[in-house]
Short mmCIF file of C-alpha atoms in Angstrom, two decimals:
data_model
loop_
_atom_site.label_atom_id
_atom_site.label_comp_id
_atom_site.label_asym_id
_atom_site.label_seq_id
_atom_site.Cartn_x
_atom_site.Cartn_y
_atom_site.Cartn_z
CA MET I 163 0.00 0.00 0.00
CA LYS I 164 1.34 3.41 -0.98
CA GLN I 165 2.01 5.81 1.90
CA LYS I 166 -0.47 8.71 2.02
CA THR I 167 0.89 12.22 1.97
CA GLU I 168 -0.17 14.77 4.56
CA GLN I 169 -2.31 16.59 1.97
CA GLU I 170 -4.01 13.37 0.80
CA ALA I 171 -4.81 12.43 4.39
CA TYR I 172 -6.22 15.89 5.07
CA LEU I 173 -8.42 15.86 1.95
CA GLN I 174 -9.74 12.36 2.64
CA LEU I 175 -10.52 13.12 6.30
CA ALA I 176 -12.11 16.48 5.43
CA ALA I 177 -14.38 14.74 2.92
CA LEU I 178 -15.28 12.14 5.53
CA CYS I 179 -16.07 14.80 8.13
CA ALA I 180 -18.18 16.75 5.64
CA GLN I 181 -20.48 13.72 5.33
CA ALA I 182 -20.97 12.94 9.03
CA GLU I 183 -19.80 13.96 12.51
CA HIS I 184 -16.55 12.39 13.67
CA CYS I 185 -14.44 12.89 16.78
CA GLN I 186 -10.71 13.54 17.01
CA HIS I 187 -10.03 10.03 18.26
CA GLU I 188 -11.61 8.46 15.14
CA MET I 189 -9.54 10.69 12.85
CA LEU I 190 -6.31 9.90 14.72
CA GLU I 191 -7.07 6.17 14.52
CA LYS I 192 -7.52 6.43 10.75
CA MET I 193 -4.21 8.26 10.38
CA ARG I 194 -2.46 5.65 12.57
CA ARG I 195 -3.82 2.88 10.33
CA TRP I 196 -2.47 4.80 7.34
CA GLU I 197 0.89 4.90 9.16
CA LEU I 198 1.14 8.66 8.87
CA PRO I 199 4.06 10.05 10.96
CA GLU I 200 2.95 11.59 14.28
CA GLU I 201 4.03 15.14 13.45
CA GLU I 202 1.97 15.00 10.24
CA GLN I 203 -0.98 13.56 12.20
CA ALA I 204 -0.76 16.51 14.57
CA ARG I 205 -0.68 19.05 11.71
CA VAL I 206 -3.63 17.40 9.90
CA MET I 207 -5.61 17.21 13.15
CA GLN I 208 -4.86 20.86 13.95
CA ARG I 209 -6.06 21.89 10.50
CA LEU I 210 -9.26 19.79 10.74
CA VAL I 211 -10.07 21.35 14.13
CA SER I 212 -9.24 24.92 13.12
CA GLU I 213 -11.40 24.61 9.98
CA ARG I 214 -14.19 23.12 12.14
CA TYR I 215 -14.39 19.80 10.32
CA VAL I 216 -13.84 18.11 13.67
CA ASP I 217 -15.44 19.41 16.86
CA ASP I 218 -15.70 16.97 19.78
CA GLU I 219 -18.48 18.91 21.50
CA ARG I 220 -20.61 19.04 18.37
CA TYR I 221 -19.90 15.34 17.82
CA ALA I 222 -20.87 14.49 21.41
CA ARG I 223 -24.19 16.35 21.12
CA ALA I 224 -25.12 14.49 17.93
CA PHE I 225 -23.94 11.17 19.37
CA VAL I 226 -25.96 11.56 22.58
CA LYS I 227 -29.09 12.63 20.72
CA ASP I 228 -28.87 9.67 18.33
CA LYS I 229 -28.12 7.06 20.98
CA VAL I 230 -30.88 8.18 23.33
CA ARG I 231 -33.60 8.70 20.72
CA TYR I 232 -32.89 6.01 18.17
CA ASN I 233 -30.87 3.31 19.94
CA LYS I 234 -32.85 3.82 23.17
CA TRP I 235 -29.75 3.93 25.38
CA GLY I 236 -29.63 5.29 28.92
CA ARG I 237 -27.18 7.79 30.35
CA ARG I 238 -24.64 5.25 31.64
CA LYS I 239 -24.31 3.43 28.32
CA VAL I 240 -23.96 6.69 26.37
CA GLU I 241 -21.39 7.95 28.89
CA GLN I 242 -19.38 4.73 28.50
CA ALA I 243 -19.44 5.01 24.70
CA LEU I 244 -18.25 8.63 24.83
CA TRP I 245 -15.46 7.60 27.21
CA GLN I 246 -14.37 4.91 24.74
CA LYS I 247 -14.18 7.59 22.05
CA HIS I 248 -11.87 9.65 24.30
CA ILE I 249 -14.23 12.62 24.60
CA ASP I 250 -13.03 14.97 27.39
CA ASP I 251 -14.75 14.62 30.77
CA ASP I 252 -15.99 18.21 30.84
CA ILE I 253 -17.53 17.95 27.35
CA ARG I 254 -19.02 14.55 28.20
CA GLN I 255 -20.63 15.78 31.42
CA ARG I 256 -21.87 19.04 29.91
CA VAL I 257 -23.54 17.29 26.96
CA LEU I 258 -25.05 14.51 29.09
CA ASP I 259 -26.43 17.07 31.56
CA GLU I 260 -28.30 18.75 28.70
CA VAL I 261 -30.53 15.68 28.34
CA GLU I 262 -33.48 15.98 30.72
CA ASP I 263 -34.73 13.06 32.82
CA ASP I 264 -38.06 13.39 31.00
CA GLU I 265 -36.38 12.38 27.76
CA TYR I 266 -34.94 9.23 29.35
CA LEU I 267 -38.36 8.47 30.86
CA ALA I 268 -40.03 8.92 27.46
CA VAL I 269 -37.60 6.39 25.99
CA LEU I 270 -37.68 3.87 28.85
CA ARG I 271 -41.44 3.68 29.47
CA PRO I 272 -42.35 2.20 26.06
CA LEU I 273 -39.31 -0.11 26.25
CA LEU I 274 -40.44 -1.48 29.62
CA LYS I 275 -44.04 -1.72 28.47
CA GLN I 276 -42.96 -3.84 25.50
CA LYS I 277 -40.57 -5.93 27.57
CA ARG I 278 -43.25 -6.58 30.21
CA LYS I 279 -45.48 -8.19 27.53
CA SER I 280 -42.78 -10.63 26.46
CA THR I 281 -41.31 -11.47 29.87
CA MET I 282 -42.35 -14.60 31.74
CA ALA I 283 -42.19 -14.48 35.53
CA ALA I 284 -43.67 -16.43 38.44
CA SER I 285 -44.41 -13.30 40.47
CA ASP I 286 -44.58 -9.52 40.20
CA TYR I 287 -41.35 -9.33 42.19
CA GLU I 288 -39.53 -11.58 39.70
CA LEU I 289 -40.99 -9.63 36.77
CA ASN I 290 -39.80 -6.34 38.24
CA GLN I 291 -36.32 -7.80 38.82
CA LYS I 292 -36.12 -8.88 35.18
CA LEU I 293 -37.31 -5.46 33.99
CA VAL I 294 -34.76 -3.70 36.22
CA ARG I 295 -31.94 -5.89 34.86
CA PHE I 296 -33.11 -5.20 31.29
CA ALA I 297 -33.18 -1.42 31.86
CA LEU I 298 -29.79 -1.46 33.60
CA SER I 299 -28.32 -3.34 30.63
CA ARG I 300 -29.61 -0.53 28.40
CA GLY I 301 -27.66 1.96 30.52
CA PHE I 302 -30.49 3.60 32.44
CA THR I 303 -29.84 4.81 35.96
CA PHE I 304 -31.66 3.18 38.83
CA ASP I 305 -33.62 6.33 39.74
CA ILE I 306 -35.06 6.57 36.20
CA ILE I 307 -35.92 2.86 36.25
CA ARG I 308 -37.60 3.22 39.64
CA GLN I 309 -39.71 6.15 38.35
CA CYS I 310 -40.92 4.01 35.44
CA LEU I 311 -41.66 0.94 37.55
CA ASP I 312 -43.40 2.94 40.29
CA VAL I 313 -46.01 4.03 37.75
CA ASN I 314 -49.29 2.29 38.40
CA GLU I 315 -49.49 -1.21 36.97
CA GLU I 316 -52.62 -0.21 34.96
CA ASP I 317 -50.41 1.80 32.60
CA PHE I 318 -48.79 -1.43 31.47
CA GLU I 319 -52.06 -3.31 31.05
CA GLU I 320 -53.60 -0.99 28.46
#
């Protein structure tokens, strides 16, 4: 494989970033796979950031919105994913704090309602334990789960 030049790497990454949001970590990983020297990686990254192709805060906002609304993830799972993408703690916390509890509740209630229909349990206690485990695996915090499960049982029997 032919070694990419700094300009080729910049143009390819800029085109990629123009299509969708990407974080700095993803761009650096691509350049590492291309075996671009570190000083060139730094210059390309600086240029992408200064020209606003890459913005970790903008990326984090889009990522959180997508994962909560479409993938139906809770705060903990989204936080873990952002950590894996090396998003700074302050950006991560600021963006996650922008999502209201009501939004998590609006996502979790229908999920639990659907799960309740398909879950077999010998008692209400066992059913609630299974629903709690399911919601925790989706990354929801225990206080949000409790709010959803404390809702009257009639809501689930509609």
